[in-house]
Amino acid sequence: MMKSLLTCFLLLSIYLLNAQESNKNDLFLQVGSLLHNNYNSDQPGVAVSIIKNGNVVYKNQKGTANLEYNIPISDSTAFNIASVSKQFTAFLAVLLEKENKLSMSDDIRNHLPELKHLPYKITLRHLASHTHGLPNSNELANLAGKGLDYNITHQEIAQMLLNIKQVNFKPGAKYEYNNTGFILLAEIIERVTGKPFQEVLQDRIFKPLQMDHSMAVSSSSIIVKNKAYSYKKENDMYKNYVLNMKANGSSGISTTIDDLSKWAIEFQNPNKINNVVFDEMTQTTTLNSGKTIDYGLGLEFKNYRGVDVVFHGGGTAGFRSYLLHIPEYMFSVVILGNNNDFTPLNIVYNIVDLFLEEHLEEPSAPKKVRYSNKELKAFEGTYEMFPGTYYNILAENDTLYFQSFGRKGKAPLPVIGDGEFLFPYVPTTKFSFYENGFIFNIADFKYDCKKVELKPKDIPSKSDLLKFEGAYKNEEFNINYELVMKNNQLVASHSINGDFELFPLAQDSFYTNQSVFSKVDFIKNDQGDIIEFQLSGRNIKNLKFRKIN
């Protein structure tokens, strides 16, 4: 009898093991189908890795790393991981804090005396949590005509930021995602250690974890072995999307799917010291008001279908990266890509749905999915996303429409439900309305758009506009713009960026519908003469341009 029971138990164990293995293989086949359905072998693609309980349980690649030479993506292909780099910078800073070499509460002016003129104390914690209030490096570089396709090194960007003289808002007052904080944090790490940032990364992270194919790339002249090239699709054709802007700290790390998986494994099973560091990085940030935000130090948090997620995404030029952890289930997903689309984001969460299905909550159905035109009228109005960037929301024939301010065309917004409307023209984008505002959701980014009252003036006469003409200079960053009349239209002209038309917004105030050069407010002296204009926009507020003639 005992022998029969043992035999039955053994057979049952074998059956269960085979069932588990079969289920696992079925999941892997479904992930493979995801990649197959979204990417072709002869087009830019992705590398994917799934980590469970400290082990890589699945790894795959699909697509081409270099279209010119038809080189396929492999597990040794190196990708620029863009903003996923931020967590490495934050890790180094916190690690140095544990060694008493700095404090996250330090005033950055003590480490960077070039910024001694800043009006407020900004801490290293402010830098690593996007609450510092400094203007963003990307917007400043773009304003000077040095965008993604301009060859600019990390050192040049850092030097530009060390000229900052004013802030957008008081540190700790709000969260505003940008790259400046992490670039300056990398500069502080270099000064504290007395070593180049790349060397500190190698010594403290890459070598200990045997991430032998990872490096910080601070210049276009640096050779990256087996690198993926960056692409974008235009008119059904792929084109090179060259990334020449190199910034360490906020971006710039080049790594492979194997190496980044080792970093994910360390997050799941950290040593004693690293565990303390990760614990500090994954604490939410508290603003001056007492409000907490879902960002720690180089890492973000959210709840997805009932499970808590720690993550960060990255995107620059055609490179895409995403690193997601679900600590409760020791589960991580890593994805790297070289095409400028949003597909990697969808793949990551499809993988989460597949592997953790039994632990996830079913999305709740919206209570209200139909709106009358009268109800939609409550959403109507003009909304400000950034200074100088405005949108109109219109209700017509039981349909909500989106319109760029000052433009005639409009686009319908399909209803999702409960005050949410799809923006189908950009993937993973929707509007979530609340009283007198909406959240513009783009992937993981959330932009708060408040309803505003704008009453643009009639077109000023040519004589009225002539008083604004002249050459203007920003002393901080040595940026020059000339305001001139062209075809009876006031235009801001730059030697590289070209011309931006200025449209009247209020007395002595104009907007441009451009992200680089957005809202312009002219300042007069006591005699009524124009002496400067102040430029505001995304991550820039009241940047002063003095009239020089």
Coordinates of C-alpha atoms in Angstrom, one line a residue:
M1 CA 0.0 0.0 0.0
M2 CA 2.8 2.4 1.0
K3 CA 4.6 1.6 -2.2
S4 CA 1.6 2.4 -4.3
L5 CA 1.1 5.7 -2.5
L6 CA 4.7 6.6 -3.1
T7 CA 4.4 5.7 -6.8
C8 CA 1.2 7.9 -7.1
F9 CA 2.9 10.8 -5.4
L10 CA 5.9 10.5 -7.7
L11 CA 3.7 10.4 -10.8
L12 CA 1.7 13.4 -9.6
S13 CA 4.9 15.3 -8.9
I14 CA 6.2 14.6 -12.4
Y15 CA 2.8 15.6 -13.9
L16 CA 2.8 18.9 -12.0
L17 CA 6.4 19.7 -13.0
N18 CA 5.7 18.9 -16.6
A19 CA 2.5 21.1 -16.4
Q20 CA 4.5 23.9 -15.0
E21 CA 7.2 23.6 -17.6
S22 CA 4.6 23.4 -20.3
N23 CA 2.9 26.6 -19.0
K24 CA 6.3 28.3 -18.8
N25 CA 7.1 27.4 -22.4
D26 CA 3.7 28.6 -23.5
L27 CA 4.4 32.0 -21.9
F28 CA 7.7 32.2 -23.7
L29 CA 6.1 31.4 -27.0
Q30 CA 3.6 34.2 -26.4
V31 CA 6.4 36.7 -25.7
G32 CA 8.1 35.5 -28.9
S33 CA 4.8 36.1 -30.8
L34 CA 4.7 39.7 -29.3
L35 CA 8.1 40.4 -30.8
H36 CA 7.3 38.7 -34.1
N37 CA 4.0 40.7 -34.4
N38 CA 5.7 44.0 -33.7
Y39 CA 9.1 43.8 -35.4
N40 CA 10.6 42.5 -38.6
S41 CA 14.1 41.0 -38.9
D42 CA 15.1 43.6 -41.5
Q43 CA 14.0 46.6 -39.5
P44 CA 15.1 48.3 -36.3
G45 CA 14.0 46.2 -33.3
V46 CA 14.5 45.3 -29.7
A47 CA 16.2 43.1 -27.2
V48 CA 14.2 41.7 -24.3
S49 CA 15.0 40.0 -21.0
I50 CA 12.8 38.7 -18.2
I51 CA 14.2 38.1 -14.7
K52 CA 12.4 36.1 -12.1
N53 CA 13.8 35.4 -8.6
G54 CA 17.3 36.6 -9.5
N55 CA 17.6 34.6 -12.7
V56 CA 17.2 35.4 -16.4
V57 CA 14.3 33.1 -17.4
Y58 CA 13.8 34.5 -20.9
K59 CA 15.9 36.4 -23.4
N60 CA 15.2 37.3 -27.0
Q61 CA 16.0 39.8 -29.8
K62 CA 14.3 40.8 -33.0
G63 CA 15.3 43.2 -35.6
T64 CA 18.4 44.9 -37.0
A65 CA 21.1 46.9 -35.2
N66 CA 22.6 48.4 -38.3
L67 CA 20.5 48.7 -41.5
E68 CA 23.4 49.7 -43.7
Y69 CA 25.3 46.5 -43.0
N70 CA 22.3 44.3 -42.1
I71 CA 23.7 43.5 -38.7
P72 CA 21.1 41.8 -36.5
I73 CA 20.4 42.7 -32.9
S74 CA 22.0 40.2 -30.5
D75 CA 22.5 39.9 -26.8
S76 CA 25.8 41.7 -27.2
T77 CA 24.3 44.7 -29.1
A78 CA 25.0 47.9 -27.2
F79 CA 22.1 50.5 -26.9
N80 CA 22.1 54.0 -25.5
I81 CA 19.6 53.6 -22.6
A82 CA 18.9 57.4 -22.3
S83 CA 17.1 58.3 -19.0
V84 CA 17.4 54.8 -17.6
S85 CA 21.0 56.1 -16.9
K86 CA 19.6 58.3 -14.2
Q87 CA 19.3 55.5 -11.6
F88 CA 23.0 54.7 -11.9
T89 CA 23.9 58.3 -11.2
A90 CA 21.5 58.4 -8.2
F91 CA 23.0 55.1 -7.0
L92 CA 26.5 56.5 -7.0
A93 CA 25.5 59.6 -5.1
V94 CA 23.7 57.7 -2.4
L95 CA 26.6 55.2 -2.2
L96 CA 29.0 58.1 -1.6
E97 CA 26.7 59.4 1.0
K98 CA 26.8 56.1 2.9
E99 CA 30.6 56.4 2.8
N100 CA 30.4 60.0 4.3
K101 CA 31.9 61.6 1.2
L102 CA 28.9 63.8 0.6
S103 CA 25.3 64.2 1.8
M104 CA 22.1 64.3 -0.3
S105 CA 21.2 67.3 1.9
D106 CA 24.3 69.3 0.8
D107 CA 23.8 72.7 -0.8
I108 CA 25.0 72.2 -4.4
R109 CA 26.7 75.7 -4.2
N110 CA 29.2 74.2 -1.8
H111 CA 30.2 71.6 -4.5
L112 CA 29.8 73.9 -7.5
P113 CA 30.9 77.4 -6.6
E114 CA 30.2 78.5 -10.1
L115 CA 26.5 78.5 -9.0
K116 CA 27.0 80.6 -5.9
H117 CA 24.7 83.3 -7.3
L118 CA 21.7 81.0 -7.2
P119 CA 19.0 82.6 -5.0
Y120 CA 18.1 79.4 -3.1
K121 CA 19.7 76.4 -1.5
I122 CA 19.4 73.4 -3.8
T123 CA 20.3 70.0 -2.4
L124 CA 21.6 67.0 -4.1
R125 CA 18.3 65.3 -3.3
H126 CA 16.5 68.1 -5.2
L127 CA 18.8 67.3 -8.2
A128 CA 18.0 63.6 -8.1
S129 CA 14.3 64.0 -7.7
H130 CA 13.5 66.6 -10.3
T131 CA 12.5 69.2 -7.7
H132 CA 15.4 71.6 -8.1
G133 CA 13.7 74.2 -10.2
L134 CA 16.6 74.7 -12.6
P135 CA 16.0 75.2 -16.4
N136 CA 16.5 72.1 -18.5
S137 CA 19.7 71.4 -20.4
N138 CA 17.8 70.2 -23.5
E139 CA 15.7 73.4 -23.9
L140 CA 18.8 75.6 -23.2
A141 CA 20.8 73.8 -25.8
N142 CA 17.9 73.9 -28.3
L143 CA 17.4 77.6 -27.7
A144 CA 21.1 78.1 -28.6
G145 CA 20.7 76.0 -31.8
K146 CA 22.4 72.9 -30.3
G147 CA 19.7 70.2 -30.6
L148 CA 20.0 66.4 -30.8
D149 CA 21.7 66.6 -34.2
Y150 CA 24.3 69.1 -33.1
N151 CA 27.6 67.6 -32.0
I152 CA 27.9 68.7 -28.3
T153 CA 29.9 66.9 -25.6
H154 CA 29.0 66.3 -22.0
Q155 CA 31.7 68.8 -20.9
E156 CA 30.1 71.5 -23.1
I157 CA 26.7 70.9 -21.7
A158 CA 28.0 70.8 -18.1
Q159 CA 29.8 74.1 -18.7
M160 CA 26.6 75.7 -20.0
L161 CA 24.7 74.6 -16.9
L162 CA 27.3 76.1 -14.6
N163 CA 26.4 79.5 -16.0
I164 CA 22.8 79.3 -14.6
K165 CA 21.9 82.4 -12.6
Q166 CA 18.1 81.9 -12.0
V167 CA 15.6 79.2 -11.2
N168 CA 12.2 78.4 -12.6
F169 CA 10.7 77.8 -9.2
K170 CA 11.7 77.5 -5.5
P171 CA 13.4 74.2 -4.9
G172 CA 11.1 71.6 -3.5
A173 CA 8.0 73.6 -4.6
K174 CA 7.1 71.1 -7.3
Y175 CA 8.2 68.2 -9.5
E176 CA 9.4 69.0 -13.0
Y177 CA 11.1 66.3 -14.9
N178 CA 14.3 67.4 -16.6
N179 CA 17.9 66.4 -17.2
T180 CA 19.8 69.3 -15.6
G181 CA 19.8 67.9 -12.1
F182 CA 21.5 64.6 -13.0
I183 CA 24.1 66.2 -15.2
L184 CA 25.1 68.5 -12.3
L185 CA 25.0 65.5 -10.0
A186 CA 27.5 63.7 -12.2
E187 CA 29.7 66.8 -12.1
I188 CA 29.5 66.7 -8.3
I189 CA 30.4 63.0 -8.2
E190 CA 33.5 63.7 -10.3
R191 CA 34.6 66.5 -8.0
V192 CA 34.0 64.6 -4.8
T193 CA 35.8 61.4 -6.0
G194 CA 38.5 63.3 -8.1
K195 CA 37.8 60.8 -10.9
P196 CA 36.0 61.0 -14.3
F197 CA 32.4 60.0 -14.0
Q198 CA 32.9 57.1 -16.4
E199 CA 35.7 55.7 -14.2
V200 CA 33.5 55.9 -11.1
L201 CA 30.8 54.0 -12.8
Q202 CA 33.3 51.3 -13.9
D203 CA 34.8 51.0 -10.4
R204 CA 31.7 51.1 -8.3
I205 CA 29.0 49.4 -10.5
F206 CA 30.1 47.9 -13.8
K207 CA 33.2 46.0 -12.7
P208 CA 31.6 44.6 -9.4
L209 CA 28.6 43.4 -11.4
Q210 CA 30.7 42.2 -14.3
M211 CA 28.9 44.6 -16.7
D212 CA 31.8 44.3 -19.0
H213 CA 30.1 45.9 -22.0
S214 CA 28.7 49.0 -20.3
M215 CA 30.1 52.5 -20.4
A216 CA 29.3 56.2 -20.2
V217 CA 29.6 57.9 -23.6
S218 CA 30.4 61.6 -23.2
S219 CA 31.4 62.4 -26.8
S220 CA 30.6 61.3 -30.3
S221 CA 34.2 60.5 -30.9
I222 CA 34.1 57.6 -28.4
I223 CA 34.0 54.2 -30.0
V224 CA 31.2 51.8 -28.8
K225 CA 31.7 48.2 -29.9
N226 CA 28.7 46.4 -31.3
K227 CA 26.5 49.5 -31.0
A228 CA 23.0 49.7 -32.3
Y229 CA 22.3 52.6 -34.6
S230 CA 19.4 55.0 -34.0
Y231 CA 16.5 55.2 -36.6
K232 CA 13.2 56.8 -37.2
K233 CA 10.4 56.0 -39.7
E234 CA 9.2 58.7 -42.1
N235 CA 6.8 58.1 -45.0
D236 CA 7.3 54.3 -44.6
M237 CA 11.1 54.7 -44.9
Y238 CA 13.7 54.3 -42.1
K239 CA 16.2 57.1 -41.7
N240 CA 19.2 57.6 -39.5
Y241 CA 18.3 59.5 -36.4
V242 CA 21.7 60.6 -35.3
L243 CA 22.3 61.4 -31.6
N244 CA 25.1 63.8 -31.2
M245 CA 24.1 65.4 -27.8
K246 CA 26.1 63.6 -25.2
A247 CA 25.3 64.1 -21.5
N248 CA 26.5 61.9 -18.6
G249 CA 24.4 61.6 -15.5
S250 CA 21.0 62.1 -17.1
S251 CA 21.7 59.9 -20.1
G252 CA 24.6 58.6 -22.1
I253 CA 25.1 55.0 -20.7
S254 CA 25.6 52.4 -23.4
T255 CA 24.9 48.8 -22.4
T256 CA 23.7 45.5 -23.6
I257 CA 20.6 43.4 -22.6
D258 CA 22.9 41.0 -20.8
D259 CA 24.6 43.7 -18.8
L260 CA 21.4 45.6 -17.9
S261 CA 19.9 42.3 -16.8
K262 CA 22.7 41.9 -14.3
W263 CA 21.8 45.3 -12.9
A264 CA 18.1 44.1 -12.6
I265 CA 19.3 41.0 -10.8
E266 CA 21.2 43.1 -8.3
F267 CA 18.1 45.1 -7.6
Q268 CA 16.2 41.9 -6.9
N269 CA 19.0 40.4 -4.8
P270 CA 21.3 43.2 -3.6
N271 CA 24.2 42.8 -1.3
K272 CA 24.0 44.4 2.2
I273 CA 25.3 47.8 1.2
N274 CA 23.4 48.0 -2.1
N275 CA 20.2 47.1 -0.4
V276 CA 20.5 50.2 1.8
V277 CA 21.2 52.3 -1.3
F278 CA 18.2 50.9 -3.2
D279 CA 16.0 51.4 -0.2
E280 CA 16.8 55.1 -0.1
M281 CA 16.3 55.4 -3.9
T282 CA 12.9 53.9 -3.7
Q283 CA 11.5 56.3 -1.1
T284 CA 8.8 58.7 -2.4
T285 CA 9.7 62.4 -2.5
T286 CA 7.9 65.0 -0.3
L287 CA 7.5 68.5 -1.6
N288 CA 7.5 71.7 0.5
S289 CA 3.7 71.5 0.7
G290 CA 3.8 68.1 2.2
K291 CA 2.5 66.4 -1.0
T292 CA 4.3 63.3 -2.0
I293 CA 5.2 62.4 -5.6
D294 CA 5.8 59.0 -7.1
Y295 CA 9.5 59.6 -7.9
G296 CA 12.4 58.8 -5.6
L297 CA 16.0 59.1 -6.6
G298 CA 16.3 58.1 -10.3
L299 CA 13.4 55.7 -10.0
E300 CA 9.7 56.1 -10.5
F301 CA 6.7 54.3 -8.9
K302 CA 3.2 53.5 -9.8
N303 CA 0.5 50.9 -9.2
Y304 CA -0.4 48.8 -12.2
R305 CA -3.5 46.7 -11.9
G306 CA -3.1 46.3 -8.2
V307 CA 0.7 45.6 -8.0
D308 CA 3.4 48.2 -7.1
V309 CA 5.9 48.9 -9.8
V310 CA 9.3 50.4 -9.7
F311 CA 10.5 51.5 -13.1
H312 CA 12.2 54.0 -15.4
G313 CA 12.0 54.6 -19.1
G314 CA 14.3 56.2 -21.5
G315 CA 14.1 57.7 -25.0
T316 CA 16.4 59.9 -27.0
A317 CA 16.6 60.1 -30.8
G318 CA 15.6 56.6 -31.9
F319 CA 16.8 54.8 -28.8
R320 CA 14.2 53.4 -26.4
S321 CA 14.7 51.6 -23.0
Y322 CA 12.6 50.5 -20.1
L323 CA 13.5 48.7 -16.9
L324 CA 10.6 47.5 -14.7
H325 CA 10.6 45.8 -11.4
I326 CA 7.7 44.3 -9.4
P327 CA 9.4 43.7 -6.1
E328 CA 6.6 41.7 -4.5
Y329 CA 7.0 38.9 -7.0
M330 CA 10.7 39.3 -7.7
F331 CA 9.9 40.0 -11.3
S332 CA 11.7 42.4 -13.7
V333 CA 11.5 43.2 -17.4
V334 CA 14.3 44.8 -19.5
I335 CA 13.8 46.1 -23.0
L336 CA 16.1 48.0 -25.3
G337 CA 15.3 49.3 -28.8
N338 CA 16.6 51.5 -31.7
N339 CA 13.4 52.9 -33.3
N340 CA 11.6 56.0 -32.2
D341 CA 8.2 54.5 -31.4
F342 CA 6.3 53.5 -28.3
T343 CA 6.1 49.8 -29.0
P344 CA 8.6 48.8 -26.2
L345 CA 6.3 50.3 -23.6
N346 CA 3.4 48.2 -24.7
I347 CA 5.5 45.0 -24.9
V348 CA 6.7 45.4 -21.3
Y349 CA 3.2 45.6 -19.9
N350 CA 2.0 42.9 -22.1
I351 CA 4.7 40.7 -20.6
V352 CA 3.6 41.7 -17.1
D353 CA 0.0 40.8 -18.0
L354 CA 1.1 37.4 -19.3
F355 CA 3.4 36.3 -16.4
L356 CA 1.5 37.8 -13.5
E357 CA -2.0 37.4 -14.7
E358 CA -3.2 35.6 -11.5
H359 CA -1.9 38.4 -9.3
L360 CA -3.3 41.3 -11.3
E361 CA -6.6 43.1 -10.8
E362 CA -9.1 43.4 -13.7
P363 CA -9.3 47.0 -14.9
S364 CA -12.5 48.5 -13.6
A365 CA -15.0 49.4 -16.3
P366 CA -15.8 53.1 -16.6
K367 CA -19.0 54.2 -15.1
K368 CA -19.7 56.8 -17.8
V369 CA -18.9 56.2 -21.4
R370 CA -21.4 58.4 -23.2
Y371 CA -21.6 62.2 -23.1
S372 CA -24.1 64.6 -24.5
N373 CA -23.0 67.7 -26.2
K374 CA -24.2 69.7 -23.1
E375 CA -22.0 67.5 -20.9
L376 CA -19.0 67.9 -23.2
K377 CA -19.4 71.7 -23.0
A378 CA -18.0 71.5 -19.4
F379 CA -14.6 70.5 -20.9
E380 CA -14.5 73.3 -23.4
G381 CA -11.9 76.0 -23.0
T382 CA -8.3 77.0 -23.6
Y383 CA -5.7 75.1 -21.6
E384 CA -2.0 75.9 -21.0
M385 CA 0.4 73.0 -21.1
F386 CA 3.5 75.2 -20.8
P387 CA 3.9 79.0 -21.0
G388 CA 3.2 79.8 -24.7
T389 CA 1.8 76.3 -25.4
Y390 CA -2.0 76.4 -25.5
Y391 CA -4.7 74.1 -26.6
N392 CA -8.4 74.6 -27.3
I393 CA -11.0 71.9 -26.4
L394 CA -14.2 72.2 -28.3
A395 CA -17.5 70.3 -28.1
E396 CA -19.6 69.9 -31.3
N397 CA -22.2 67.3 -32.3
D398 CA -21.6 65.1 -29.2
T399 CA -17.9 64.9 -29.9
L400 CA -15.0 66.5 -28.1
Y401 CA -12.3 68.1 -30.3
F402 CA -8.7 69.1 -29.8
Q403 CA -7.2 72.2 -31.5
S404 CA -3.9 74.0 -31.3
F405 CA -4.5 77.5 -30.1
G406 CA -4.6 80.0 -32.9
R407 CA -5.1 77.3 -35.5
K408 CA -8.2 76.4 -37.5
G409 CA -8.0 72.6 -37.8
K410 CA -9.4 70.4 -35.1
A411 CA -9.2 66.6 -34.3
P412 CA -11.8 64.4 -32.6
L413 CA -11.0 62.8 -29.2
P414 CA -12.7 59.4 -28.8
V415 CA -14.2 58.9 -25.4
I416 CA -12.7 56.3 -23.1
G417 CA -14.9 57.0 -20.1
D418 CA -15.1 58.9 -16.8
G419 CA -13.7 62.1 -18.1
E420 CA -10.9 60.4 -20.2
F421 CA -10.5 60.8 -23.9
L422 CA -8.1 59.1 -26.2
F423 CA -5.5 61.1 -28.2
P424 CA -5.1 58.5 -31.0
Y425 CA -2.6 60.7 -33.0
V426 CA 0.2 59.9 -30.6
P427 CA 0.5 56.3 -29.2
T428 CA -0.1 55.7 -25.5
T429 CA -1.6 59.2 -25.1
K430 CA -4.9 60.3 -23.5
F431 CA -6.5 63.3 -21.8
S432 CA -7.8 62.9 -18.2
F433 CA -10.1 65.9 -17.3
Y434 CA -10.7 67.3 -13.9
E435 CA -12.4 70.6 -12.9
N436 CA -10.7 73.4 -14.9
G437 CA -7.9 71.2 -16.1
F438 CA -6.7 68.0 -17.7
I439 CA -3.7 65.7 -17.4
F440 CA -2.0 65.1 -20.8
N441 CA -0.8 61.5 -20.4
I442 CA 2.0 60.6 -22.8
A443 CA 3.4 57.1 -22.0
D444 CA 4.6 57.6 -18.3
F445 CA 4.7 61.4 -18.5
K446 CA 1.9 63.4 -17.1
Y447 CA 1.6 67.1 -18.0
D448 CA -0.9 69.2 -16.0
C449 CA -2.8 71.5 -18.3
K450 CA -4.8 74.3 -16.5
K451 CA -7.7 76.2 -18.0
V452 CA -6.8 79.8 -18.8
E453 CA -8.5 82.9 -20.1
L454 CA -6.8 84.2 -23.2
K455 CA -8.0 87.1 -25.1
P456 CA -5.5 87.7 -27.9
K457 CA -5.3 91.3 -29.1
D458 CA -6.2 92.3 -32.6
I459 CA -3.3 92.2 -35.0
P460 CA -1.1 95.2 -34.0
S461 CA -0.3 97.8 -36.6
K462 CA 3.1 97.8 -38.2
S463 CA 4.1 100.9 -36.3
D464 CA 3.1 99.2 -33.0
L465 CA 5.3 96.1 -33.9
L466 CA 8.3 98.1 -34.9
K467 CA 9.0 99.1 -31.3
F468 CA 9.9 95.5 -30.5
E469 CA 12.5 95.2 -33.2
G470 CA 16.1 94.9 -32.2
A471 CA 18.9 92.5 -31.2
Y472 CA 18.6 90.7 -27.9
K473 CA 21.1 88.7 -25.9
N474 CA 21.0 86.3 -23.0
E475 CA 24.2 86.8 -21.0
E476 CA 24.0 83.6 -19.0
F477 CA 24.3 81.3 -22.1
N478 CA 25.5 83.7 -24.7
I479 CA 22.4 83.3 -26.9
N480 CA 21.4 85.9 -29.4
Y481 CA 18.1 86.5 -31.2
E482 CA 17.0 89.3 -33.5
L483 CA 13.5 90.5 -33.6
V484 CA 12.6 91.9 -37.0
M485 CA 9.5 92.6 -39.2
K486 CA 9.0 90.2 -42.1
N487 CA 5.9 90.5 -44.3
N488 CA 4.3 92.7 -41.7
Q489 CA 4.8 90.0 -39.1
L490 CA 7.1 90.2 -36.0
V491 CA 9.6 87.4 -36.2
A492 CA 12.3 86.1 -33.8
S493 CA 15.3 85.2 -35.9
H494 CA 18.2 82.9 -35.0
S495 CA 21.2 82.0 -37.1
I496 CA 20.6 78.2 -36.7
N497 CA 17.0 77.8 -35.5
G498 CA 15.6 80.1 -38.1
D499 CA 12.5 82.3 -37.8
F500 CA 9.6 82.1 -35.3
E501 CA 6.5 84.1 -35.8
L502 CA 5.3 86.0 -32.8
F503 CA 1.5 86.2 -32.3
P504 CA 0.0 88.8 -29.9
L505 CA -1.3 87.4 -26.6
A506 CA -1.7 90.5 -24.5
Q507 CA -0.2 94.0 -24.3
D508 CA 3.6 93.5 -24.7
S509 CA 3.1 89.7 -24.6
F510 CA 3.4 87.2 -27.5
Y511 CA 3.4 83.4 -28.1
T512 CA 4.9 81.4 -30.9
N513 CA 3.5 77.8 -31.0
Q514 CA 7.1 76.6 -30.8
S515 CA 8.6 74.5 -28.1
V516 CA 12.0 76.2 -28.3
F517 CA 10.9 79.8 -28.3
S518 CA 7.5 79.8 -26.7
K519 CA 6.2 82.8 -24.7
V520 CA 7.7 86.3 -24.9
D521 CA 7.0 89.1 -22.4
F522 CA 8.6 92.5 -23.1
I523 CA 9.9 94.7 -20.3
K524 CA 9.9 98.5 -20.5
N525 CA 11.8 101.1 -18.5
D526 CA 10.2 104.1 -16.8
Q527 CA 10.3 106.0 -20.1
G528 CA 8.3 103.3 -21.9
D529 CA 11.3 102.0 -23.9
I530 CA 11.7 98.2 -24.5
I531 CA 14.8 97.1 -22.5
E532 CA 14.5 93.3 -22.6
F533 CA 12.2 90.4 -23.1
Q534 CA 11.7 87.4 -20.8
L535 CA 11.3 84.0 -22.4
S536 CA 9.2 81.2 -20.9
G537 CA 8.3 77.7 -22.1
R538 CA 8.8 74.1 -21.2
N539 CA 11.3 73.9 -18.3
I540 CA 12.2 77.5 -18.9
K541 CA 10.8 80.5 -17.0
N542 CA 11.5 84.2 -17.5
L543 CA 14.9 83.7 -19.1
K544 CA 16.2 87.3 -19.7
F545 CA 17.3 88.6 -23.1
R546 CA 18.6 92.2 -22.8
K547 CA 18.1 94.5 -25.8
I548 CA 21.6 95.4 -27.1
N549 CA 20.5 97.7 -30.0

